[in-house]
XYZ file of C-alpha atoms in Angstrom:
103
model
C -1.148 29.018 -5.498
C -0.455 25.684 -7.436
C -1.458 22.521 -5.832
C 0.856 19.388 -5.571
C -1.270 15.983 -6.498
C -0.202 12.458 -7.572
C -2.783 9.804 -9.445
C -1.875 6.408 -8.100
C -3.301 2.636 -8.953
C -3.006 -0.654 -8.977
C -3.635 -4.277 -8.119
C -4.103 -4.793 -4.853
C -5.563 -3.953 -1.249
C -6.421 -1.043 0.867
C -4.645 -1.476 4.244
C -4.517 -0.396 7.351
C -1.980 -1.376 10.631
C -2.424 -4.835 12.177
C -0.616 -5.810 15.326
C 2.185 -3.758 14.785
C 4.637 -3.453 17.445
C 4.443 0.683 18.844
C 8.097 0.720 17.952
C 7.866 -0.195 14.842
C 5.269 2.481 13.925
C 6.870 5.446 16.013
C 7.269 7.419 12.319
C 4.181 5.774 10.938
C 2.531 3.893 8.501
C 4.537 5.242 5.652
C 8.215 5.203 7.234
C 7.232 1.702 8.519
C 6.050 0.555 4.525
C 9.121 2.227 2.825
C 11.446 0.088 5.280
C 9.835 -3.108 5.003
C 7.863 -3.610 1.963
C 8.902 -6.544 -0.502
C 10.245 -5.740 -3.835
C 7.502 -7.354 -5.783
C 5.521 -4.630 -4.185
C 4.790 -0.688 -4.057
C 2.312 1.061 -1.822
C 0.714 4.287 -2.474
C -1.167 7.152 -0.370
C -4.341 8.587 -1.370
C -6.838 11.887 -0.134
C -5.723 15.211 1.267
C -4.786 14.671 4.416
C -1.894 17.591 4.214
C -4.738 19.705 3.819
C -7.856 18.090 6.282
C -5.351 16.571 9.187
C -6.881 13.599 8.681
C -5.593 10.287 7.971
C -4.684 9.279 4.127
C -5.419 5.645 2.748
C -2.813 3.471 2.361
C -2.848 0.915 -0.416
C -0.472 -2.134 -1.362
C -0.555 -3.090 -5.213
C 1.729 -5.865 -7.048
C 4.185 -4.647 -9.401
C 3.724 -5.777 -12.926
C 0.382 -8.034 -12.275
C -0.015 -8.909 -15.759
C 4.228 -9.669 -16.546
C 2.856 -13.059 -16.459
C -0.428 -13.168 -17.890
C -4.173 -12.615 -16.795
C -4.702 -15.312 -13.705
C -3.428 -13.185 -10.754
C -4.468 -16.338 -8.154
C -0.804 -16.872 -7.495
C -0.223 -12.910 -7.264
C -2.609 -12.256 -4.750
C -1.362 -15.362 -2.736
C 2.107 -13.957 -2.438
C 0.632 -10.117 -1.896
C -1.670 -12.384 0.950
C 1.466 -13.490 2.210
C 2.938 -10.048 2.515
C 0.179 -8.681 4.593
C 0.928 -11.022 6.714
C 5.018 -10.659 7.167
C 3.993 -6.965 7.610
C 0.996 -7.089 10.464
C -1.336 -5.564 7.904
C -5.037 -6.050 7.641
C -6.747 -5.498 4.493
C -9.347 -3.078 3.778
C -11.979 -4.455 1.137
C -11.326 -7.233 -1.713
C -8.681 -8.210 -3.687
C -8.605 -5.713 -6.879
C -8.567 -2.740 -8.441
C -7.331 0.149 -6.464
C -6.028 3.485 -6.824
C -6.892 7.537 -6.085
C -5.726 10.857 -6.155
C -3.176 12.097 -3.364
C -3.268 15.946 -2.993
C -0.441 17.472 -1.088
């Protein structure tokens, strides 16, 4: 038996639903993040929830967060900003995030 995994990371957050509307989240977090996240943006699952049943971590990260140099003040305002359009709620600080997704 082989298993599946994925190493993911980035700079970002670790989120989790806001106020999202029920009908927007009737296939869930991920459906809802691949339909409406911004292109300056990717979002990433980590754990073994295909294996526990329980509930993998979601996390947002900017795209290129270096492209324009080493001050990410502006690039966490706009991934702020994001959170916001989407009725997310941060997890933790502002930073580096990542894990291993085992399917």
């Amino acid at each position: 038996m082989g298993v599946d995994y994925d190493a993911n990371y980035g700079i970002g957050y670790q989120v989790v639903a806001g106020d999202i509307p029920e009908d927007d989240m009737e296939d869930g977090l991920d459906e809802y993040l691949y339909n409406r996240i911004g292109d300056e943006f990717q979002y990433f699952h980590v754990g073994a929830g295909n294996y526990t049943g329980e509930t993998d971590d979601a996390f947002i990260v900017v795209k290129d967060a270096f492209k324009d140099g080493l001050d990410l003040t502006l690039k966490k305002k706009m991934l702020d900003n994001e959170l916001i359009r989407l009725k997310l709620e941060s997890v933790g600080d502002f930073g580096s995030v990542g894990g291993l997704r085992v399917r």
